[in-house]
Amino acid sequence: MRNGKDRSEASVLADAAEGFDLSQSYPYRLVVLAERVSLAIAQVYADRFDLSRAEWRLLAALAPSREMTATELSAYSTLDKMQVSRAVARLEAAGRVERRADAVDRRAKRLRLTKSGRALYSAVWPLVLARERYLLGALDAEEMAGLDRVLDKVRQRADELIARG
Amino acid sequence: MRNGKDRSEASVLADAAEGFDLSQSYPYRLVVLAERVSLAIAQVYADRFDLSRAEWRLLAALAPSREMTATELSAYSTLDKMQVSRAVARLEAAGRVERRADAVDRRAKRLRLTKSGRALYSAVWPLVLARERYLLGALDAEEMAGLDRVLDKVRQRADELIARG
DNA sequence: TATTGTTATACTCTATAACTATA
DNA sequence: TATAGTTATAGAGTATAACAATA
């Protein structure tokens, strides 16, 4: 396993000398880290509970705040309205969420977890939280605080660039 | 726009009181950040140069080190061998890479950029690097150093968890 | 006319595995 | 038997846009 890791030191140095090395790129490393972290956590809710990432996000979004519309969920979970629509459809079919028309705006449907949905959430989140804590356990208080700032600051710039096109 | 952002402060506090808030989860924020960063950079190579993420990674991998086999590329770029095979096929069809059988192991094919591939890379990477620098420009030296450690440490733990299953 | 949410479609990724040609 | 790489297939996810109901 881990083939290709045995690149010669000369080859590695040659990369550095020529000025660009994918593996030294912070954005690349960030994306790879996020893929790995996402996978490590998805193993819990996907493999053991057959939830997609979108479904898990909606479950987590609805668990504390009781009721949200699809539009609110979309903003809160960074999923688009179709992803929300499909994830909700699947969760509803599984009896995990229920929807009822909003009293004032009958286009909107207010979503909330059923008892079964809350039970599922209660089963999943301690396991997810344990993995989160293990991942963050690698960091000291200062690194955590730094990460907190970095996540916000870089996110802001990324959103700027995306808006710029 | 930005619908759903106007959740009441009471509702936000209620979330905190009940103990779990998706938007406060570091792994979640990390994954969302990586999605945004990835998109901000992909706008350059995807929108303007019609390259997939895998193709861009291979281009960046081959640009400095001249020659690699598909297996080496796979390890270097965290793409699996199929993703490499397809991206290589598309790059080769576009005249960006060429492959020749390895002299000693004729199963292996050594890949390298063509002149056209190097030209493409030369056109793309300054734009990508500019975006990277803008993103990181949000951070001071200390935050950069902290991020560097965080990327390595958390990555290591994520890989542990993934291996554990 | 604009908005909420659903559906349709085509397209891209991904995962598993079978396959070939070498070794 | 094992490895390098390709191809096949089906499933999941994504993007664009059309649509119905309501505002």
mmCIF file of C-alpha atoms (C1' of nucleotides) in Angstrom:
data_model
loop_
_atom_site.group_PDB
_atom_site.id
_atom_site.type_symbol
_atom_site.label_atom_id
_atom_site.label_comp_id
_atom_site.label_asym_id
_atom_site.label_seq_id
_atom_site.Cartn_x
_atom_site.Cartn_y
_atom_site.Cartn_z
ATOM 1 C CA MET A 1 0.000 0.000 0.000
ATOM 2 C CA ARG A 2 0.852 3.686 -0.022
ATOM 3 C CA ASN A 3 2.464 3.231 -3.351
ATOM 4 C CA GLY A 4 4.282 6.139 -4.890
ATOM 5 C CA LYS A 5 5.207 7.523 -1.503
ATOM 6 C CA ASP A 6 8.762 6.507 -2.143
ATOM 7 C CA ARG A 7 9.591 9.396 -4.446
ATOM 8 C CA SER A 8 13.247 10.165 -4.221
ATOM 9 C CA GLU A 9 14.350 13.110 -2.142
ATOM 10 C CA ALA A 10 15.968 14.539 -5.244
ATOM 11 C CA SER A 11 12.612 14.526 -6.998
ATOM 12 C CA VAL A 12 10.938 16.274 -4.066
ATOM 13 C CA LEU A 13 13.634 18.907 -3.984
ATOM 14 C CA ALA A 14 13.365 19.378 -7.721
ATOM 15 C CA ASP A 15 9.680 20.176 -7.250
ATOM 16 C CA ALA A 16 10.447 22.796 -4.650
ATOM 17 C CA ALA A 17 13.143 24.282 -6.842
ATOM 18 C CA GLU A 18 10.740 24.704 -9.740
ATOM 19 C CA GLY A 19 8.411 26.712 -7.562
ATOM 20 C CA PHE A 20 5.064 24.980 -7.424
ATOM 21 C CA ASP A 21 4.123 21.913 -5.477
ATOM 22 C CA LEU A 22 0.536 20.808 -5.212
ATOM 23 C CA SER A 23 1.174 19.160 -1.855
ATOM 24 C CA GLN A 24 2.463 22.457 -0.448
ATOM 25 C CA SER A 25 -0.632 24.395 -1.459
ATOM 26 C CA TYR A 26 -2.708 25.384 1.561
ATOM 27 C CA PRO A 27 -5.993 25.356 -0.337
ATOM 28 C CA TYR A 28 -5.217 21.916 -1.706
ATOM 29 C CA ARG A 29 -4.276 20.633 1.732
ATOM 30 C CA LEU A 30 -7.394 22.221 3.168
ATOM 31 C CA VAL A 31 -9.607 20.530 0.602
ATOM 32 C CA VAL A 32 -7.932 17.169 1.136
ATOM 33 C CA LEU A 33 -8.256 17.554 4.906
ATOM 34 C CA ALA A 34 -11.939 18.406 4.592
ATOM 35 C CA GLU A 35 -12.490 15.342 2.383
ATOM 36 C CA ARG A 36 -10.857 13.139 4.993
ATOM 37 C CA VAL A 37 -12.680 14.735 7.922
ATOM 38 C CA SER A 38 -15.961 14.529 6.061
ATOM 39 C CA LEU A 39 -15.370 10.861 5.309
ATOM 40 C CA ALA A 40 -14.342 10.083 8.885
ATOM 41 C CA ILE A 41 -17.587 11.566 10.177
ATOM 42 C CA ALA A 42 -19.749 10.231 7.363
ATOM 43 C CA GLN A 43 -18.654 6.731 8.330
ATOM 44 C CA VAL A 44 -20.812 7.208 11.410
ATOM 45 C CA TYR A 45 -24.033 8.477 9.916
ATOM 46 C CA ALA A 46 -23.749 6.927 6.456
ATOM 47 C CA ASP A 47 -22.351 3.475 7.128
ATOM 48 C CA ARG A 48 -24.137 2.859 10.423
ATOM 49 C CA PHE A 49 -27.389 4.773 9.904
ATOM 50 C CA ASP A 50 -27.797 4.944 6.122
ATOM 51 C CA LEU A 51 -28.046 8.727 6.055
ATOM 52 C CA SER A 52 -26.721 10.899 3.243
ATOM 53 C CA ARG A 53 -24.746 13.982 4.107
ATOM 54 C CA ALA A 54 -27.728 16.176 3.217
ATOM 55 C CA GLU A 55 -30.059 14.097 5.377
ATOM 56 C CA TRP A 56 -27.703 14.267 8.323
ATOM 57 C CA ARG A 57 -27.392 18.020 7.973
ATOM 58 C CA LEU A 58 -31.152 18.471 7.952
ATOM 59 C CA LEU A 59 -31.539 16.201 10.942
ATOM 60 C CA ALA A 60 -28.913 18.206 12.801
ATOM 61 C CA ALA A 61 -30.508 21.466 11.706
ATOM 62 C CA LEU A 62 -33.994 20.477 12.805
ATOM 63 C CA ALA A 63 -33.027 18.745 16.029
ATOM 64 C CA PRO A 64 -32.476 21.812 18.187
ATOM 65 C CA SER A 65 -34.745 24.384 16.614
ATOM 66 C CA ARG A 66 -37.866 22.309 16.041
ATOM 67 C CA GLU A 67 -39.277 23.937 12.911
ATOM 68 C CA MET A 68 -37.861 25.379 9.730
ATOM 69 C CA THR A 69 -39.068 25.816 6.174
ATOM 70 C CA ALA A 70 -37.107 24.389 3.250
ATOM 71 C CA THR A 71 -35.785 27.844 2.418
ATOM 72 C CA GLU A 72 -34.532 28.384 5.937
ATOM 73 C CA LEU A 73 -32.977 24.929 5.964
ATOM 74 C CA SER A 74 -31.254 25.667 2.700
ATOM 75 C CA ALA A 75 -29.611 28.810 4.067
ATOM 76 C CA TYR A 76 -28.724 27.161 7.327
ATOM 77 C CA SER A 77 -27.214 24.001 5.876
ATOM 78 C CA THR A 78 -25.575 25.393 2.719
ATOM 79 C CA LEU A 79 -27.592 22.953 0.648
ATOM 80 C CA ASP A 80 -29.588 24.212 -2.293
ATOM 81 C CA LYS A 81 -33.352 23.976 -2.368
ATOM 82 C CA MET A 82 -33.367 20.827 -4.496
ATOM 83 C CA GLN A 83 -31.017 18.986 -2.229
ATOM 84 C CA VAL A 84 -33.225 19.996 0.661
ATOM 85 C CA SER A 85 -36.354 18.964 -1.191
ATOM 86 C CA ARG A 86 -34.983 15.511 -1.962
ATOM 87 C CA ALA A 87 -33.453 14.926 1.441
ATOM 88 C CA VAL A 88 -36.712 15.972 3.081
ATOM 89 C CA ALA A 89 -38.661 13.647 0.800
ATOM 90 C CA ARG A 90 -36.485 10.725 1.801
ATOM 91 C CA LEU A 91 -36.555 11.598 5.495
ATOM 92 C CA GLU A 92 -40.326 11.959 5.362
ATOM 93 C CA ALA A 93 -40.716 8.600 3.606
ATOM 94 C CA ALA A 94 -38.663 7.084 6.408
ATOM 95 C CA GLY A 95 -40.923 8.735 8.961
ATOM 96 C CA ARG A 96 -38.150 10.959 10.305
ATOM 97 C CA VAL A 97 -39.691 14.355 9.527
ATOM 98 C CA GLU A 98 -43.193 15.666 9.044
ATOM 99 C CA ARG A 99 -44.360 18.782 7.273
ATOM 100 C CA ARG A 100 -47.409 20.925 7.611
ATOM 101 C CA ALA A 101 -48.440 23.991 5.714
ATOM 102 C CA ASP A 102 -47.459 27.279 7.271
ATOM 103 C CA ALA A 103 -50.509 29.021 8.682
ATOM 104 C CA VAL A 104 -49.742 32.421 7.202
ATOM 105 C CA ASP A 105 -47.916 31.533 3.956
ATOM 106 C CA ARG A 106 -49.467 28.433 2.504
ATOM 107 C CA ARG A 107 -46.712 28.002 -0.055
ATOM 108 C CA ALA A 108 -44.268 27.309 2.739
ATOM 109 C CA LYS A 109 -44.181 24.046 4.641
ATOM 110 C CA ARG A 110 -42.864 23.975 8.145
ATOM 111 C CA LEU A 111 -40.696 20.938 8.788
ATOM 112 C CA ARG A 112 -39.947 19.224 12.064
ATOM 113 C CA LEU A 113 -38.609 15.929 13.280
ATOM 114 C CA THR A 114 -40.990 13.182 14.271
ATOM 115 C CA LYS A 115 -40.411 11.208 17.440
ATOM 116 C CA SER A 116 -38.610 8.660 15.282
ATOM 117 C CA GLY A 117 -36.501 11.438 13.771
ATOM 118 C CA ARG A 118 -35.517 12.715 17.189
ATOM 119 C CA ALA A 119 -34.645 9.179 18.263
ATOM 120 C CA LEU A 120 -32.459 8.733 15.205
ATOM 121 C CA TYR A 121 -30.746 12.018 15.871
ATOM 122 C CA SER A 122 -30.180 11.079 19.501
ATOM 123 C CA ALA A 123 -28.552 7.857 18.395
ATOM 124 C CA VAL A 124 -26.287 9.509 15.847
ATOM 125 C CA TRP A 125 -25.070 12.740 17.362
ATOM 126 C CA PRO A 126 -23.115 11.367 20.319
ATOM 127 C CA LEU A 127 -21.108 9.241 17.903
ATOM 128 C CA VAL A 128 -20.542 12.173 15.569
ATOM 129 C CA LEU A 129 -19.586 14.408 18.467
ATOM 130 C CA ALA A 130 -17.136 11.805 19.757
ATOM 131 C CA ARG A 131 -15.387 11.750 16.390
ATOM 132 C CA GLU A 132 -15.372 15.538 16.235
ATOM 133 C CA ARG A 133 -13.809 15.710 19.662
ATOM 134 C CA TYR A 134 -11.206 13.141 18.767
ATOM 135 C CA LEU A 135 -10.286 15.114 15.660
ATOM 136 C CA LEU A 136 -10.027 18.367 17.588
ATOM 137 C CA GLY A 137 -8.240 16.672 20.450
ATOM 138 C CA ALA A 138 -5.128 16.976 18.334
ATOM 139 C CA LEU A 139 -5.171 20.741 18.898
ATOM 140 C CA ASP A 140 -4.299 22.877 21.898
ATOM 141 C CA ALA A 141 -6.385 25.858 22.992
ATOM 142 C CA GLU A 142 -4.342 28.324 21.000
ATOM 143 C CA GLU A 143 -4.583 26.284 17.827
ATOM 144 C CA MET A 144 -8.339 25.995 18.300
ATOM 145 C CA ALA A 145 -8.714 29.743 18.667
ATOM 146 C CA GLY A 146 -6.516 30.298 15.627
ATOM 147 C CA LEU A 147 -8.519 27.804 13.602
ATOM 148 C CA ASP A 148 -11.685 29.589 14.598
ATOM 149 C CA ARG A 149 -10.382 32.867 13.172
ATOM 150 C CA VAL A 150 -8.960 31.194 10.078
ATOM 151 C CA LEU A 151 -12.243 29.502 9.240
ATOM 152 C CA ASP A 152 -14.086 32.807 9.340
ATOM 153 C CA LYS A 153 -11.516 34.983 7.609
ATOM 154 C CA VAL A 154 -10.725 32.654 4.731
ATOM 155 C CA ARG A 155 -14.370 31.820 4.262
ATOM 156 C CA GLN A 156 -15.117 35.498 3.859
ATOM 157 C CA ARG A 157 -12.471 35.902 1.167
ATOM 158 C CA ALA A 158 -13.572 32.751 -0.637
ATOM 159 C CA ASP A 159 -17.123 34.048 -0.762
ATOM 160 C CA GLU A 160 -15.812 37.321 -2.175
ATOM 161 C CA LEU A 161 -13.940 35.514 -4.935
ATOM 162 C CA ILE A 162 -16.933 33.348 -5.764
ATOM 163 C CA ALA A 163 -19.166 36.390 -6.028
ATOM 164 C CA ARG A 164 -16.590 38.033 -8.259
ATOM 165 C CA GLY A 165 -16.578 35.013 -10.573
ATOM 166 C CA MET B 1 -31.106 37.131 -0.824
ATOM 167 C CA ARG B 2 -29.478 35.481 2.170
ATOM 168 C CA ASN B 3 -32.826 34.256 3.254
ATOM 169 C CA GLY B 4 -33.087 32.508 6.587
ATOM 170 C CA LYS B 5 -30.204 34.510 7.982
ATOM 171 C CA ASP B 6 -32.661 36.501 9.992
ATOM 172 C CA ARG B 7 -33.232 33.882 12.641
ATOM 173 C CA SER B 8 -34.116 35.522 15.901
ATOM 174 C CA GLU B 9 -31.462 35.843 18.532
ATOM 175 C CA ALA B 10 -33.717 33.883 20.857
ATOM 176 C CA SER B 11 -33.731 30.990 18.421
ATOM 177 C CA VAL B 12 -29.943 31.065 18.137
ATOM 178 C CA LEU B 13 -29.589 31.072 21.903
ATOM 179 C CA ALA B 14 -32.068 28.239 22.189
ATOM 180 C CA ASP B 15 -29.839 26.174 19.893
ATOM 181 C CA ALA B 16 -26.837 26.803 22.066
ATOM 182 C CA ALA B 17 -28.789 25.923 25.181
ATOM 183 C CA GLU B 18 -29.815 22.583 23.717
ATOM 184 C CA GLY B 19 -26.198 21.715 23.140
ATOM 185 C CA PHE B 20 -25.677 21.077 19.465
ATOM 186 C CA ASP B 21 -25.470 23.573 16.644
ATOM 187 C CA LEU B 22 -24.377 22.500 13.200
ATOM 188 C CA SER B 23 -23.006 25.935 12.412
ATOM 189 C CA GLN B 24 -20.791 25.794 15.502
ATOM 190 C CA SER B 25 -19.231 22.461 14.544
ATOM 191 C CA TYR B 26 -15.599 22.840 13.504
ATOM 192 C CA PRO B 27 -15.669 19.889 11.125
ATOM 193 C CA TYR B 28 -18.807 21.217 9.493
ATOM 194 C CA ARG B 29 -17.297 24.687 9.153
ATOM 195 C CA LEU B 30 -14.110 23.147 7.821
ATOM 196 C CA VAL B 31 -15.990 21.195 5.177
ATOM 197 C CA VAL B 32 -18.041 24.222 4.156
ATOM 198 C CA LEU B 33 -14.906 26.351 3.993
ATOM 199 C CA ALA B 34 -13.166 23.767 1.822
ATOM 200 C CA GLU B 35 -16.177 23.664 -0.504
ATOM 201 C CA ARG B 36 -16.066 27.428 -0.875
ATOM 202 C CA VAL B 37 -12.296 27.564 -1.329
ATOM 203 C CA SER B 38 -12.432 24.732 -3.828
ATOM 204 C CA LEU B 39 -15.155 26.510 -5.772
ATOM 205 C CA ALA B 40 -13.333 29.844 -5.698
ATOM 206 C CA ILE B 41 -10.263 28.216 -7.209
ATOM 207 C CA ALA B 42 -12.160 25.928 -9.563
ATOM 208 C CA GLN B 43 -13.732 29.015 -11.116
ATOM 209 C CA VAL B 44 -10.311 29.694 -12.562
ATOM 210 C CA TYR B 45 -9.415 26.330 -14.059
ATOM 211 C CA ALA B 46 -12.925 25.000 -14.675
ATOM 212 C CA ASP B 47 -14.824 28.020 -15.961
ATOM 213 C CA ARG B 48 -11.984 29.621 -17.864
ATOM 214 C CA PHE B 49 -10.022 26.566 -19.010
ATOM 215 C CA ASP B 50 -12.562 23.742 -18.998
ATOM 216 C CA LEU B 51 -10.507 21.551 -16.690
ATOM 217 C CA SER B 52 -11.987 19.200 -14.120
ATOM 218 C CA ARG B 53 -10.546 19.162 -10.639
ATOM 219 C CA ALA B 54 -8.802 15.863 -11.381
ATOM 220 C CA GLU B 55 -7.338 17.208 -14.618
ATOM 221 C CA TRP B 56 -6.035 20.304 -12.895
ATOM 222 C CA ARG B 57 -4.446 18.221 -10.164
ATOM 223 C CA LEU B 58 -2.681 16.025 -12.699
ATOM 224 C CA LEU B 59 -1.500 19.028 -14.644
ATOM 225 C CA ALA B 60 -0.135 20.550 -11.443
ATOM 226 C CA ALA B 61 1.428 17.257 -10.443
ATOM 227 C CA LEU B 62 3.162 16.722 -13.763
ATOM 228 C CA ALA B 63 4.243 20.283 -14.349
ATOM 229 C CA PRO B 64 7.244 20.360 -12.032
ATOM 230 C CA SER B 65 8.357 16.770 -11.947
ATOM 231 C CA ARG B 66 8.152 15.890 -15.621
ATOM 232 C CA GLU B 67 7.239 12.225 -15.484
ATOM 233 C CA MET B 68 5.066 10.054 -13.320
ATOM 234 C CA THR B 69 3.160 6.819 -13.744
ATOM 235 C CA ALA B 70 -0.568 6.651 -13.058
ATOM 236 C CA THR B 71 0.094 4.915 -9.746
ATOM 237 C CA GLU B 72 2.483 7.617 -8.632
ATOM 238 C CA LEU B 73 0.031 10.286 -9.729
ATOM 239 C CA SER B 74 -2.708 8.598 -7.776
ATOM 240 C CA ALA B 75 -0.716 8.683 -4.548
ATOM 241 C CA TYR B 76 0.462 12.210 -5.134
ATOM 242 C CA SER B 77 -2.916 13.709 -5.997
ATOM 243 C CA THR B 78 -5.193 11.697 -3.684
ATOM 244 C CA LEU B 79 -7.176 10.575 -6.697
ATOM 245 C CA ASP B 80 -7.871 6.911 -7.209
ATOM 246 C CA LYS B 81 -6.490 5.058 -10.193
ATOM 247 C CA MET B 82 -9.741 5.316 -12.153
ATOM 248 C CA GLN B 83 -9.992 9.027 -11.718
ATOM 249 C CA VAL B 84 -6.407 9.263 -12.878
ATOM 250 C CA SER B 85 -7.041 6.974 -15.829
ATOM 251 C CA ARG B 86 -10.014 9.039 -17.022
ATOM 252 C CA ALA B 87 -8.417 12.403 -16.434
ATOM 253 C CA VAL B 88 -5.306 11.239 -18.287
ATOM 254 C CA ALA B 89 -7.426 9.951 -21.158
ATOM 255 C CA ARG B 90 -9.141 13.314 -21.494
ATOM 256 C CA LEU B 91 -5.896 15.277 -21.164
ATOM 257 C CA GLU B 92 -4.259 13.041 -23.743
ATOM 258 C CA ALA B 93 -7.173 13.467 -26.161
ATOM 259 C CA ALA B 94 -6.746 17.218 -25.761
ATOM 260 C CA GLY B 95 -3.044 16.866 -26.520
ATOM 261 C CA ARG B 96 -2.013 18.006 -23.034
ATOM 262 C CA VAL B 97 -0.184 14.873 -21.919
ATOM 263 C CA GLU B 98 1.608 12.040 -23.671
ATOM 264 C CA ARG B 99 2.427 8.589 -22.414
ATOM 265 C CA ARG B 100 5.069 6.093 -23.315
ATOM 266 C CA ALA B 101 5.703 2.652 -21.979
ATOM 267 C CA ASP B 102 8.227 2.424 -19.186
ATOM 268 C CA ALA B 103 11.430 0.859 -20.446
ATOM 269 C CA VAL B 104 11.836 -1.593 -17.593
ATOM 270 C CA ASP B 105 8.207 -2.362 -16.635
ATOM 271 C CA ARG B 106 6.120 -2.418 -19.755
ATOM 272 C CA ARG B 107 2.866 -2.476 -17.790
ATOM 273 C CA ALA B 108 3.578 1.017 -16.540
ATOM 274 C CA LYS B 109 3.204 4.106 -18.679
ATOM 275 C CA ARG B 110 5.204 7.172 -17.906
ATOM 276 C CA LEU B 111 3.185 10.344 -18.304
ATOM 277 C CA ARG B 112 4.394 13.826 -19.035
ATOM 278 C CA LEU B 113 3.013 17.097 -20.267
ATOM 279 C CA THR B 114 3.267 18.013 -23.912
ATOM 280 C CA LYS B 115 4.336 21.479 -24.926
ATOM 281 C CA SER B 116 0.646 22.333 -25.144
ATOM 282 C CA GLY B 117 0.122 20.927 -21.655
ATOM 283 C CA ARG B 118 2.929 23.023 -20.247
ATOM 284 C CA ALA B 119 1.498 26.079 -21.982
ATOM 285 C CA LEU B 120 -1.902 25.406 -20.477
ATOM 286 C CA TYR B 121 -0.376 24.969 -17.047
ATOM 287 C CA SER B 122 1.585 28.185 -17.442
ATOM 288 C CA ALA B 123 -1.611 30.010 -18.296
ATOM 289 C CA VAL B 124 -3.563 28.587 -15.360
ATOM 290 C CA TRP B 125 -1.230 28.493 -12.408
ATOM 291 C CA PRO B 126 -0.566 32.221 -11.991
ATOM 292 C CA LEU B 127 -4.312 32.781 -11.771
ATOM 293 C CA VAL B 128 -4.727 29.940 -9.297
ATOM 294 C CA LEU B 129 -1.794 31.169 -7.254
ATOM 295 C CA ALA B 130 -3.214 34.689 -7.208
ATOM 296 C CA ARG B 131 -6.463 33.392 -5.761
ATOM 297 C CA GLU B 132 -4.591 31.258 -3.242
ATOM 298 C CA ARG B 133 -2.592 34.259 -2.129
ATOM 299 C CA TYR B 134 -5.667 36.393 -1.834
ATOM 300 C CA LEU B 135 -7.325 33.740 0.319
ATOM 301 C CA LEU B 136 -4.297 33.417 2.570
ATOM 302 C CA GLY B 137 -3.788 37.162 2.625
ATOM 303 C CA ALA B 138 -6.481 37.218 5.263
ATOM 304 C CA LEU B 139 -4.081 35.548 7.686
ATOM 305 C CA ASP B 140 -1.098 36.839 9.613
ATOM 306 C CA ALA B 141 2.137 34.861 9.977
ATOM 307 C CA GLU B 142 1.100 33.294 13.240
ATOM 308 C CA GLU B 143 -2.248 32.169 11.867
ATOM 309 C CA MET B 144 -0.497 30.663 8.845
ATOM 310 C CA ALA B 145 1.886 28.710 11.035
ATOM 311 C CA GLY B 146 -1.012 27.537 13.189
ATOM 312 C CA LEU B 147 -2.989 26.490 10.139
ATOM 313 C CA ASP B 148 0.000 24.548 8.916
ATOM 314 C CA ARG B 149 0.106 22.515 12.131
ATOM 315 C CA VAL B 150 -3.671 22.106 12.242
ATOM 316 C CA LEU B 151 -3.807 20.743 8.705
ATOM 317 C CA ASP B 152 -1.243 18.085 9.532
ATOM 318 C CA LYS B 153 -2.462 17.112 12.974
ATOM 319 C CA VAL B 154 -6.155 16.860 12.182
ATOM 320 C CA ARG B 155 -5.447 15.099 8.911
ATOM 321 C CA GLN B 156 -3.507 12.464 10.819
ATOM 322 C CA ARG B 157 -6.402 11.848 13.210
ATOM 323 C CA ALA B 158 -8.946 11.765 10.387
ATOM 324 C CA ASP B 159 -6.886 9.119 8.607
ATOM 325 C CA GLU B 160 -6.785 7.123 11.835
ATOM 326 C CA LEU B 161 -10.557 7.241 12.176
ATOM 327 C CA ILE B 162 -11.074 6.288 8.554
ATOM 328 C CA ALA B 163 -8.750 3.312 8.921
ATOM 329 C CA ARG B 164 -10.613 2.293 12.073
ATOM 330 C CA GLY B 165 -13.935 2.418 10.194
ATOM 331 C "C1'" DT C 1 -44.684 39.342 -11.167
ATOM 332 C "C1'" DA C 2 -42.156 37.152 -7.590
ATOM 333 C "C1'" DT C 3 -41.558 33.337 -4.419
ATOM 334 C "C1'" DT C 4 -41.990 28.424 -2.290
ATOM 335 C "C1'" DG C 5 -41.289 24.164 -3.225
ATOM 336 C "C1'" DT C 6 -41.468 20.031 -6.571
ATOM 337 C "C1'" DT C 7 -40.330 17.643 -10.656
ATOM 338 C "C1'" DA C 8 -37.716 16.585 -15.114
ATOM 339 C "C1'" DT C 9 -33.663 16.057 -17.469
ATOM 340 C "C1'" DA C 10 -29.128 15.504 -18.530
ATOM 341 C "C1'" DC C 11 -24.772 15.403 -16.864
ATOM 342 C "C1'" DT C 12 -20.969 14.436 -13.918
ATOM 343 C "C1'" DC C 13 -18.879 11.695 -10.132
ATOM 344 C "C1'" DT C 14 -18.211 7.675 -7.573
ATOM 345 C "C1'" DA C 15 -17.695 2.780 -6.313
ATOM 346 C "C1'" DT C 16 -17.207 -1.931 -7.398
ATOM 347 C "C1'" DA C 17 -15.446 -4.968 -10.006
ATOM 348 C "C1'" DA C 18 -14.191 -7.342 -14.246
ATOM 349 C "C1'" DC C 19 -10.741 -7.346 -17.570
ATOM 350 C "C1'" DT C 20 -5.742 -7.060 -20.297
ATOM 351 C "C1'" DA C 21 -1.130 -7.192 -20.339
ATOM 352 C "C1'" DT C 22 2.563 -7.745 -18.186
ATOM 353 C "C1'" DA C 23 5.552 -9.308 -14.146
ATOM 354 C "C1'" DT D 1 -0.256 -14.884 -8.196
ATOM 355 C "C1'" DA D 2 0.254 -10.103 -8.092
ATOM 356 C "C1'" DT D 3 0.458 -5.555 -10.216
ATOM 357 C "C1'" DA D 4 -0.415 -1.450 -13.776
ATOM 358 C "C1'" DG D 5 -3.765 0.299 -16.021
ATOM 359 C "C1'" DT D 6 -8.364 0.261 -18.643
ATOM 360 C "C1'" DT D 7 -13.101 -0.515 -19.296
ATOM 361 C "C1'" DA D 8 -18.058 -1.579 -17.794
ATOM 362 C "C1'" DT D 9 -21.809 -0.715 -15.111
ATOM 363 C "C1'" DA D 10 -24.822 1.120 -11.967
ATOM 364 C "C1'" DG D 11 -25.681 4.342 -8.459
ATOM 365 C "C1'" DA D 12 -25.272 8.829 -6.341
ATOM 366 C "C1'" DG D 13 -24.885 13.487 -6.674
ATOM 367 C "C1'" DT D 14 -25.259 18.054 -9.388
ATOM 368 C "C1'" DA D 15 -26.969 21.804 -12.296
ATOM 369 C "C1'" DT D 16 -30.429 23.987 -15.156
ATOM 370 C "C1'" DA D 17 -34.629 24.875 -15.814
ATOM 371 C "C1'" DA D 18 -39.577 24.139 -16.171
ATOM 372 C "C1'" DC D 19 -43.514 23.836 -13.367
ATOM 373 C "C1'" DA D 20 -47.736 24.419 -9.879
ATOM 374 C "C1'" DA D 21 -49.420 26.827 -6.089
ATOM 375 C "C1'" DT D 22 -49.559 30.871 -3.679
ATOM 376 C "C1'" DA D 23 -48.324 35.602 -2.630
#
